[in-house]
PDB file as gemmi writes it, atoms N, CA and C in Angstrom:
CRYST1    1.000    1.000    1.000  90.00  90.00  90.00 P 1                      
ATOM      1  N   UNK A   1       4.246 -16.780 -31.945  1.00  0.00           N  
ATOM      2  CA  UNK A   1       2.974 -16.304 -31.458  1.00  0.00           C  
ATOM      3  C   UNK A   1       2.624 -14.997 -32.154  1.00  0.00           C  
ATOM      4  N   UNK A   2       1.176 -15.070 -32.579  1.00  0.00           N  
ATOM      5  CA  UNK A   2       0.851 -13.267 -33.162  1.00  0.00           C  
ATOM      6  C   UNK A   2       1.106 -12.532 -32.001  1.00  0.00           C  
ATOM      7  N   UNK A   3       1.069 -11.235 -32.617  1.00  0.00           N  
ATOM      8  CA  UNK A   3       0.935  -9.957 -31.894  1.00  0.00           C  
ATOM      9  C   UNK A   3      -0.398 -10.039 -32.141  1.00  0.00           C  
ATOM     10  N   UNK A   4      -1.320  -9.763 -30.735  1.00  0.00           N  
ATOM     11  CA  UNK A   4      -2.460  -9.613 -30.102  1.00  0.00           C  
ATOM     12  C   UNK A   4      -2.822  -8.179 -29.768  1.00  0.00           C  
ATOM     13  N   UNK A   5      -3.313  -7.520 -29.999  1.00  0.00           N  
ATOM     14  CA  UNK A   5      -3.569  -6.390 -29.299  1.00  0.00           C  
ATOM     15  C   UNK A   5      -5.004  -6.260 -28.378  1.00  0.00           C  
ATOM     16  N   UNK A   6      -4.618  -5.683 -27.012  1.00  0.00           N  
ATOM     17  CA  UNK A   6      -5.294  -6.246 -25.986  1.00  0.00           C  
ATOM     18  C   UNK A   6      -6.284  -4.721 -25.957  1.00  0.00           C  
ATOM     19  N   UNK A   7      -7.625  -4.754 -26.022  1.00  0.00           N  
ATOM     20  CA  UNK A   7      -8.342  -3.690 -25.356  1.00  0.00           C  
ATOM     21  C   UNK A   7      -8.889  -3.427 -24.548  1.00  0.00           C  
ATOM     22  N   UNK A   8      -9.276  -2.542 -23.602  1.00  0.00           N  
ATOM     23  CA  UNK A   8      -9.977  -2.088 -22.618  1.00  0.00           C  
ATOM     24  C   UNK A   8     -11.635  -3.496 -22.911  1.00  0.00           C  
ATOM     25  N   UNK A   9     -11.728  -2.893 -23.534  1.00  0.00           N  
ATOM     26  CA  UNK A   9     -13.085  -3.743 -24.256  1.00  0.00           C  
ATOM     27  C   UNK A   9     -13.138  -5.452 -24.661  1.00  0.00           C  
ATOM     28  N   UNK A  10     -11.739  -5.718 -24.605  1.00  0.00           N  
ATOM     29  CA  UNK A  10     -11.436  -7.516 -24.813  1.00  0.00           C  
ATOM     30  C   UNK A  10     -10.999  -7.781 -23.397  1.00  0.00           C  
ATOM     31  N   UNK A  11     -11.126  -7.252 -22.198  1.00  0.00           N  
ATOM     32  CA  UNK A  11     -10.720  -7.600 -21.235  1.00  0.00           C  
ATOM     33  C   UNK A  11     -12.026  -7.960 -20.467  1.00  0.00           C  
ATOM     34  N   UNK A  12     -11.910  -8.853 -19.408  1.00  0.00           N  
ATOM     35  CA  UNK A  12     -13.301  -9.438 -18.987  1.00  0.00           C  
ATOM     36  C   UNK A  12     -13.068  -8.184 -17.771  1.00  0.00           C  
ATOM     37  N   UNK A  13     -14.566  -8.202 -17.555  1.00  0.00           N  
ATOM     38  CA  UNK A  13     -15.556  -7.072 -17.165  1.00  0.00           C  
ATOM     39  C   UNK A  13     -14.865  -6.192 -16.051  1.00  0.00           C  
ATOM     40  N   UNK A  14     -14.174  -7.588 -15.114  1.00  0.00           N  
ATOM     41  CA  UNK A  14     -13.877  -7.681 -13.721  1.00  0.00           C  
ATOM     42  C   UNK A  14     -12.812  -6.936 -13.754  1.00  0.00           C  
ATOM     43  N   UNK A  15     -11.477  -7.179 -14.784  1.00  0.00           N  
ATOM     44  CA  UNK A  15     -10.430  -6.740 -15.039  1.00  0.00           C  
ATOM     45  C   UNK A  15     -10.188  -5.270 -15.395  1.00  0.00           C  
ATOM     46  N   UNK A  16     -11.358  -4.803 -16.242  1.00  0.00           N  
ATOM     47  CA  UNK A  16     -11.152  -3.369 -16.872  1.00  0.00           C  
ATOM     48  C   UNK A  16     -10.606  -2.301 -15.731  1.00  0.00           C  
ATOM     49  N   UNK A  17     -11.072  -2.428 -14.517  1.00  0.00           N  
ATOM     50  CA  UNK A  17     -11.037  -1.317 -13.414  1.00  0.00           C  
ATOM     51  C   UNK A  17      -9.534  -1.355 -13.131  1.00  0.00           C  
ATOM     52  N   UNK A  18      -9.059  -2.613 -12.846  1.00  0.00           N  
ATOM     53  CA  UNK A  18      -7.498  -2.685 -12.478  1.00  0.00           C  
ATOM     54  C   UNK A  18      -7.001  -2.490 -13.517  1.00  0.00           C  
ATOM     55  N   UNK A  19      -7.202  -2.352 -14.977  1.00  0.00           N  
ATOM     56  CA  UNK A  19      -6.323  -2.170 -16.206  1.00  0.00           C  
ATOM     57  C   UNK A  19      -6.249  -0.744 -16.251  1.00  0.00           C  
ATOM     58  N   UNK A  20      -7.745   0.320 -15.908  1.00  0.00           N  
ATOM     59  CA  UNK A  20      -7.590   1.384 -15.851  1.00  0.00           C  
ATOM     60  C   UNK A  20      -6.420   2.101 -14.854  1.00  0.00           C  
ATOM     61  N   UNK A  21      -6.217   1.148 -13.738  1.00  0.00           N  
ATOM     62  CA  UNK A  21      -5.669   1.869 -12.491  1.00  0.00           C  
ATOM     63  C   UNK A  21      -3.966   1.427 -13.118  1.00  0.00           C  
ATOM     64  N   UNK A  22      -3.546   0.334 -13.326  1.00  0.00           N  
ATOM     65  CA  UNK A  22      -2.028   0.115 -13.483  1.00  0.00           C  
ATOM     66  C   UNK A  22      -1.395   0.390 -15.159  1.00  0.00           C  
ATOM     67  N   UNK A  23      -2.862  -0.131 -15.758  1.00  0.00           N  
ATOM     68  CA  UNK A  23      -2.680   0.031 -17.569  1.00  0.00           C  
ATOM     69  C   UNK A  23      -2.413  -1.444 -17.814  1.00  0.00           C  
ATOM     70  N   UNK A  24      -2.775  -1.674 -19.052  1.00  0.00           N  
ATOM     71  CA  UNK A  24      -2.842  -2.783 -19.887  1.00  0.00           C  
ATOM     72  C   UNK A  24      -2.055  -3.561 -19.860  1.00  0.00           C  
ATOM     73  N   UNK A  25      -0.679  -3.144 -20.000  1.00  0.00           N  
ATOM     74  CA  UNK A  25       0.299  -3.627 -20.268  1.00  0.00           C  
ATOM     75  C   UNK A  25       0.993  -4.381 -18.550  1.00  0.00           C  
ATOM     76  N   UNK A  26       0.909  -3.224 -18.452  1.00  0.00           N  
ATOM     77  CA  UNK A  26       1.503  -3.798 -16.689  1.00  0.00           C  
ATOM     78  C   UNK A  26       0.317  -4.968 -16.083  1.00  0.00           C  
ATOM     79  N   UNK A  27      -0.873  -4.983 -16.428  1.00  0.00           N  
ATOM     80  CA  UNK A  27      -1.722  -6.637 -16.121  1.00  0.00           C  
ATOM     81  C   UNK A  27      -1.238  -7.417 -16.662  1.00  0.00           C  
ATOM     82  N   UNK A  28      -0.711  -7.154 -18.130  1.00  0.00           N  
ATOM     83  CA  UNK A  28      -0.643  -8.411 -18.725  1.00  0.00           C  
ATOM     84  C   UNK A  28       0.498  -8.875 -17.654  1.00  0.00           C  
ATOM     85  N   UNK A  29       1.452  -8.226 -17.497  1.00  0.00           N  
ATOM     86  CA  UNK A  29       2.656  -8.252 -17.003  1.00  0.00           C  
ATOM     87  C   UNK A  29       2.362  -8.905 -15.861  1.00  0.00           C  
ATOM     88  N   UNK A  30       1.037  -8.665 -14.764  1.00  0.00           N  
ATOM     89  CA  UNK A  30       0.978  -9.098 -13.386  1.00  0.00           C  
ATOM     90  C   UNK A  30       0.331 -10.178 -13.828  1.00  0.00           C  
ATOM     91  N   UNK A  31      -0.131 -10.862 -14.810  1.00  0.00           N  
ATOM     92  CA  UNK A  31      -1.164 -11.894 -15.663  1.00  0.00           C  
ATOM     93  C   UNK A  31      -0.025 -13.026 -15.740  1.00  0.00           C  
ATOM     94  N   UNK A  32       0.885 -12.367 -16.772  1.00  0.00           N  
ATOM     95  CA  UNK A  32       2.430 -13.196 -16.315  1.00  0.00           C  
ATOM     96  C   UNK A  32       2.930 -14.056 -15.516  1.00  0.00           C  
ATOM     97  N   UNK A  33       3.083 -12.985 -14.750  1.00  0.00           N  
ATOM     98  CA  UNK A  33       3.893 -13.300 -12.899  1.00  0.00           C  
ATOM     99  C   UNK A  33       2.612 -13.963 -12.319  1.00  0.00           C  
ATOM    100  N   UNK A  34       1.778 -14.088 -12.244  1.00  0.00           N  
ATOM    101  CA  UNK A  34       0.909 -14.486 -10.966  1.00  0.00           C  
ATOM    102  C   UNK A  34      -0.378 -15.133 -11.525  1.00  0.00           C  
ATOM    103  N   UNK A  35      -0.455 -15.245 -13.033  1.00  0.00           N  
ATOM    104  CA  UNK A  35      -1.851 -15.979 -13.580  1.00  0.00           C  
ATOM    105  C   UNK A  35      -1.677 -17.399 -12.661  1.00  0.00           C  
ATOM    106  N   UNK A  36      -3.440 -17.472 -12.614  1.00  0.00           N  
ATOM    107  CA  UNK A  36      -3.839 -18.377 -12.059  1.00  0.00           C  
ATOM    108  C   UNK A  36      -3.532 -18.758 -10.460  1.00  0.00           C  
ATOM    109  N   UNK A  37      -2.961 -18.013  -9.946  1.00  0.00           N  
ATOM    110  CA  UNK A  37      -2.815 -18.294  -8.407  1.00  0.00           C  
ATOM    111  C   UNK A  37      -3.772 -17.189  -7.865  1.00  0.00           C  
ATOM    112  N   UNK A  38      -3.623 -17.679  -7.008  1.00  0.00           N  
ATOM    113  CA  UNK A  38      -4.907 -16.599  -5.542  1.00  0.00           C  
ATOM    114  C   UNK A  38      -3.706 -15.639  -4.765  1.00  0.00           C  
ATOM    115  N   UNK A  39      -4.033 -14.469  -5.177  1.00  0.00           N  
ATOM    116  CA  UNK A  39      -2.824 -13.506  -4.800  1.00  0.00           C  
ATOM    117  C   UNK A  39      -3.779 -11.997  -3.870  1.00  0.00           C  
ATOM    118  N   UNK A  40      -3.314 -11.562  -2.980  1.00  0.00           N  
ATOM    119  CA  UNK A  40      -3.890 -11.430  -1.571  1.00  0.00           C  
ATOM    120  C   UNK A  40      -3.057  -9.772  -2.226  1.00  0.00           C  
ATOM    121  N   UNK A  41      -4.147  -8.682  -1.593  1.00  0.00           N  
ATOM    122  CA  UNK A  41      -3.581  -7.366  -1.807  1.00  0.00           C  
ATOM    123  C   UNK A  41      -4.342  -6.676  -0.589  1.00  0.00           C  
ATOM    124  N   UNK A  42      -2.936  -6.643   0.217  1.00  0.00           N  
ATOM    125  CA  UNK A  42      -3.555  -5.491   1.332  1.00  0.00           C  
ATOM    126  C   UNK A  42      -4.633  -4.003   0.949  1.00  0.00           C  
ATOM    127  N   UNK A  43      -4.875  -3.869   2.338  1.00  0.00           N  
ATOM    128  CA  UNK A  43      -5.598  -2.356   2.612  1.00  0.00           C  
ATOM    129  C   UNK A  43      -4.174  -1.374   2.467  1.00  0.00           C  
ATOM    130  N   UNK A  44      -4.827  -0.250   2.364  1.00  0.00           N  
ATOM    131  CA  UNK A  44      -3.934   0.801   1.395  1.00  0.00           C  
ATOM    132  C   UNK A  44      -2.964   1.556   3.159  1.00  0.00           C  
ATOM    133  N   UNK A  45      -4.081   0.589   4.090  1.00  0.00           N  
ATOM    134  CA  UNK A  45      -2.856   1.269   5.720  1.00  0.00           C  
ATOM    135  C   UNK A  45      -2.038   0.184   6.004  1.00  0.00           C  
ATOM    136  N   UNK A  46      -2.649  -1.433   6.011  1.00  0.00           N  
ATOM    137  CA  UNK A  46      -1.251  -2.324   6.121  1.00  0.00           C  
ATOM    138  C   UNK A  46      -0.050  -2.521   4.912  1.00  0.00           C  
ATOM    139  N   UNK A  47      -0.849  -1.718   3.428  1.00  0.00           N  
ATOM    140  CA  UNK A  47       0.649  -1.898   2.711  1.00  0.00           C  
ATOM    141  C   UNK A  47       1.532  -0.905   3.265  1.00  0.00           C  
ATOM    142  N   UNK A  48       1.155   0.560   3.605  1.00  0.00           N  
ATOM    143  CA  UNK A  48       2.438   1.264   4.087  1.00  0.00           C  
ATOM    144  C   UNK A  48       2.336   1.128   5.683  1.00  0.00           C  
ATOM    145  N   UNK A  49       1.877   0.371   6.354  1.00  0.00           N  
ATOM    146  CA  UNK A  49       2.168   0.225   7.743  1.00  0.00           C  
ATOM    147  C   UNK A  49       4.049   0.229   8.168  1.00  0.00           C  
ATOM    148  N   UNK A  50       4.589  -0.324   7.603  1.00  0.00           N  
ATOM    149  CA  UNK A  50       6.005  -0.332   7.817  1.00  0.00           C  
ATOM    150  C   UNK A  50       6.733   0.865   7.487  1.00  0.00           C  
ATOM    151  N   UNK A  51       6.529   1.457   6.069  1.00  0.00           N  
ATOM    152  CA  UNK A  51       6.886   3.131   5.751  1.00  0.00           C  
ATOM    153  C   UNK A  51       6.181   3.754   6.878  1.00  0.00           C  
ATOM    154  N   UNK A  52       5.396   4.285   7.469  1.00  0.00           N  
ATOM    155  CA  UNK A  52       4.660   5.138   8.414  1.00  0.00           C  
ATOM    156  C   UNK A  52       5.510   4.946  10.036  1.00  0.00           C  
ATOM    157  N   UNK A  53       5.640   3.203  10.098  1.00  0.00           N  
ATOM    158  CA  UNK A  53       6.304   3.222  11.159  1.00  0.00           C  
ATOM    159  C   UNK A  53       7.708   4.127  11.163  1.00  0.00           C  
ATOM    160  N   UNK A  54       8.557   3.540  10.117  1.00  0.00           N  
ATOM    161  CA  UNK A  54       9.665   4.496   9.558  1.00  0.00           C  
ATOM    162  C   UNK A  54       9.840   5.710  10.062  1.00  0.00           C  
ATOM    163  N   UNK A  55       8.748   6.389   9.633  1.00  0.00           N  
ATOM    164  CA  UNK A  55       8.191   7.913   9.259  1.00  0.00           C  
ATOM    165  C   UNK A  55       8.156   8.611  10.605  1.00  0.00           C  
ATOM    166  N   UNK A  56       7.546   8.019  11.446  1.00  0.00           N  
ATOM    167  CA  UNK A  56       7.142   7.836  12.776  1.00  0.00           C  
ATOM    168  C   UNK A  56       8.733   7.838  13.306  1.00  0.00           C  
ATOM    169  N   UNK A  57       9.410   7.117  13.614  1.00  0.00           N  
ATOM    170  CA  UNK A  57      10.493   6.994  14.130  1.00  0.00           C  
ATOM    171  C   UNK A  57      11.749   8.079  13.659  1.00  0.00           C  
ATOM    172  N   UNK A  58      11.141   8.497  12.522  1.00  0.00           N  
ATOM    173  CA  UNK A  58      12.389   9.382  11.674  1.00  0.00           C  
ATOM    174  C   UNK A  58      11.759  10.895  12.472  1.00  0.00           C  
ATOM    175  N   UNK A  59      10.753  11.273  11.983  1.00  0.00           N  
ATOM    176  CA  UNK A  59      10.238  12.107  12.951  1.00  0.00           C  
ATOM    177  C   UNK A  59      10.248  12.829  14.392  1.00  0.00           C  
ATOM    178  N   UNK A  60       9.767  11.721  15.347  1.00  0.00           N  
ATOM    179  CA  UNK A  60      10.239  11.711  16.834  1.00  0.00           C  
ATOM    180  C   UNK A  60      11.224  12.310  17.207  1.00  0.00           C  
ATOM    181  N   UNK A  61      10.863  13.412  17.738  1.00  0.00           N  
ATOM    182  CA  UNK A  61      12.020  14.255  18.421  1.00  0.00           C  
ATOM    183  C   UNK A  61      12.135  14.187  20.148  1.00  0.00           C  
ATOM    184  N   UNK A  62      11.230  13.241  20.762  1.00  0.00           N  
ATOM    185  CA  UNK A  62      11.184  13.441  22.381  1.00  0.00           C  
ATOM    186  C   UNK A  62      10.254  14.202  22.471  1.00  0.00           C  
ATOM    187  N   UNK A  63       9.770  15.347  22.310  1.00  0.00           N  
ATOM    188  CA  UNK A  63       9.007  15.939  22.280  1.00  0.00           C  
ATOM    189  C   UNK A  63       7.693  16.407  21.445  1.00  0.00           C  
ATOM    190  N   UNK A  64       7.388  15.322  20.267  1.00  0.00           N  
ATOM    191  CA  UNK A  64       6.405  15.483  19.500  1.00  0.00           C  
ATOM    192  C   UNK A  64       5.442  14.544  19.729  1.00  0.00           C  
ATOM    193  N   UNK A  65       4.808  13.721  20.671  1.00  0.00           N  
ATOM    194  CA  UNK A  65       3.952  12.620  20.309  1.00  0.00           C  
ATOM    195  C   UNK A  65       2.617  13.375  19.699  1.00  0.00           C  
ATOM    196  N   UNK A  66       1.964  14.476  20.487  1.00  0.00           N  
ATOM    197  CA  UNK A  66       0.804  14.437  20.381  1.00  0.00           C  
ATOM    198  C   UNK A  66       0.779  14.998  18.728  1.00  0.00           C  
ATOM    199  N   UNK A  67       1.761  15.813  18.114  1.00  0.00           N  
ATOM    200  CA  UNK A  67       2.060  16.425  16.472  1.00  0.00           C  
ATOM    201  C   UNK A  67       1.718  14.657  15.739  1.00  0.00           C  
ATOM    202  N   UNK A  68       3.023  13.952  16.053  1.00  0.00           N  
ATOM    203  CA  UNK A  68       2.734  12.674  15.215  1.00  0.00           C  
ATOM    204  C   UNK A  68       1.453  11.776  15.463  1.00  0.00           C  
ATOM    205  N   UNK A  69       0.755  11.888  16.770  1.00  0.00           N  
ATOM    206  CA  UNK A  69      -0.928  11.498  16.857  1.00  0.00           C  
ATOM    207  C   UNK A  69      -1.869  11.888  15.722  1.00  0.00           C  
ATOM    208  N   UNK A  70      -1.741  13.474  15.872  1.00  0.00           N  
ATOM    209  CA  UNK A  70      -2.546  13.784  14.554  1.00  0.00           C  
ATOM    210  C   UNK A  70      -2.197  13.644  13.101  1.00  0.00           C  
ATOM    211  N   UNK A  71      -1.203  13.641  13.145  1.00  0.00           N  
ATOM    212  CA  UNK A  71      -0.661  13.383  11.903  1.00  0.00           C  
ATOM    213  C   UNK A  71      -0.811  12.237  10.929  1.00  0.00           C  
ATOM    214  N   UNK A  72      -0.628  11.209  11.966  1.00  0.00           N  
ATOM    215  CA  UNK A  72      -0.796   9.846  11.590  1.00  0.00           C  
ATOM    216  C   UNK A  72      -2.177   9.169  11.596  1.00  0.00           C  
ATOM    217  N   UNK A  73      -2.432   9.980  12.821  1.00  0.00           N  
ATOM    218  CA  UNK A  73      -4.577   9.281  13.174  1.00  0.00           C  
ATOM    219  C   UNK A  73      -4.097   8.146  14.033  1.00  0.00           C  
ATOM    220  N   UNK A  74      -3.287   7.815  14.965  1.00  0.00           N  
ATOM    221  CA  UNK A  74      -2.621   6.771  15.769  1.00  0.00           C  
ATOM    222  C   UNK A  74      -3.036   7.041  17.134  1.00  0.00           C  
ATOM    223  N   UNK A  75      -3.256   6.648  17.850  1.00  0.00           N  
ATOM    224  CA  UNK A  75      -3.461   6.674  19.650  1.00  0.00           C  
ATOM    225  C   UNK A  75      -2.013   6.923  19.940  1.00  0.00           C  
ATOM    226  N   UNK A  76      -1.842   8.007  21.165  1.00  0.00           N  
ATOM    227  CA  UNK A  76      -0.258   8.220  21.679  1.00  0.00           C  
ATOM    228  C   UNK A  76       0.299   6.807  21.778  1.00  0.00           C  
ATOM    229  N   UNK A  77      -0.495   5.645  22.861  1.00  0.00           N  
ATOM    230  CA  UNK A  77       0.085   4.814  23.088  1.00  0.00           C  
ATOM    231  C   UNK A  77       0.809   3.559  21.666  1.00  0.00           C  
ATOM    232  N   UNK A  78      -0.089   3.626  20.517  1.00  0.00           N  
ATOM    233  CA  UNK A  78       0.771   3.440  19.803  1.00  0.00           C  
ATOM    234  C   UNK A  78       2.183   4.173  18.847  1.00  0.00           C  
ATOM    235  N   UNK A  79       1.927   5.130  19.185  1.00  0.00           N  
ATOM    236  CA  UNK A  79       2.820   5.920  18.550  1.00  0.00           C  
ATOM    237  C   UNK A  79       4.399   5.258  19.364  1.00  0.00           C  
ATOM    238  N   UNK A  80       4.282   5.403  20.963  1.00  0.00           N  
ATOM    239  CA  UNK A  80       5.030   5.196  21.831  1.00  0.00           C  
ATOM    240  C   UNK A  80       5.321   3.229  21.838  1.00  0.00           C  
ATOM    241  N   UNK A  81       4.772   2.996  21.387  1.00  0.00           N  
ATOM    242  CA  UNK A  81       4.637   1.189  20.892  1.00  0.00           C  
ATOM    243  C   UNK A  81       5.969   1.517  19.495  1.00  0.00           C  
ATOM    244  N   UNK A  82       5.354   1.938  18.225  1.00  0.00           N  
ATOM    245  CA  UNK A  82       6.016   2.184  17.798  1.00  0.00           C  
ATOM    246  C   UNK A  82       7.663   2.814  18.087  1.00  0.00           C  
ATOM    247  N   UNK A  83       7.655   4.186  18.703  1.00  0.00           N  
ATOM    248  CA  UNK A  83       9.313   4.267  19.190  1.00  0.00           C  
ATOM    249  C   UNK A  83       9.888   3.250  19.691  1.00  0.00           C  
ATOM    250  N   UNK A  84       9.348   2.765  20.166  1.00  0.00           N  
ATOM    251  CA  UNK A  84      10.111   1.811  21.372  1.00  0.00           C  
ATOM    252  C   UNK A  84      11.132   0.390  20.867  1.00  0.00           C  
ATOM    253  N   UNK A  85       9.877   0.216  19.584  1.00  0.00           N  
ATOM    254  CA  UNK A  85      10.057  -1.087  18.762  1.00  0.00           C  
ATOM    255  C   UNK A  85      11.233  -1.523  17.701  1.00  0.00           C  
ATOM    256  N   UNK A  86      12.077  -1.898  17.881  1.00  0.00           N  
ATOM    257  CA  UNK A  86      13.520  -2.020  17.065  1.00  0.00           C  
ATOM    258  C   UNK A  86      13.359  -2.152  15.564  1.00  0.00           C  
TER     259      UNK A  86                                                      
END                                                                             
């Protein structure tokens, strides 16, 4: 196979924005792995929903809900959903 060299400018229209954000190389790379399937990319709060829970739990001292409320932007009662949750 030639060596191709891929540009900002040979990429269709749709693509340029995500090439800017990961780079060229790493699409081709996700172009690779996942061309042609329908591939699903969370909101930027359910991808770290699980780190935050973490965060949340690492945090918690007994005495901080209303600190980790603001912190997080969470209602006490989830915060306390969260501790509780294994």
């Amino acid at each position: 196979m030639q060596d191709i060299t891929v540009t900002m400018e040979s990429l269709a229209e749709e693509l340029q924005p995500i090439a800017e954000i990961i780079g060229i190389d790493k699409l081709i790379e996700l172009s690779a792995f996942l061309g042609g399937t329908s591939f699903y990319i969370p909101t930027k709060k359910n991808l770290i929903k699980k780190a935050t829970y973490m965060a949340i739990k690492k945090e918690f001292n007994g005495d901080n809900v209303k600190e980790l409320v603001k912190k997080y932007d969470l209602s006490e009662r989830t915060i306390y959903r969260i501790i509780q949750s294994v």
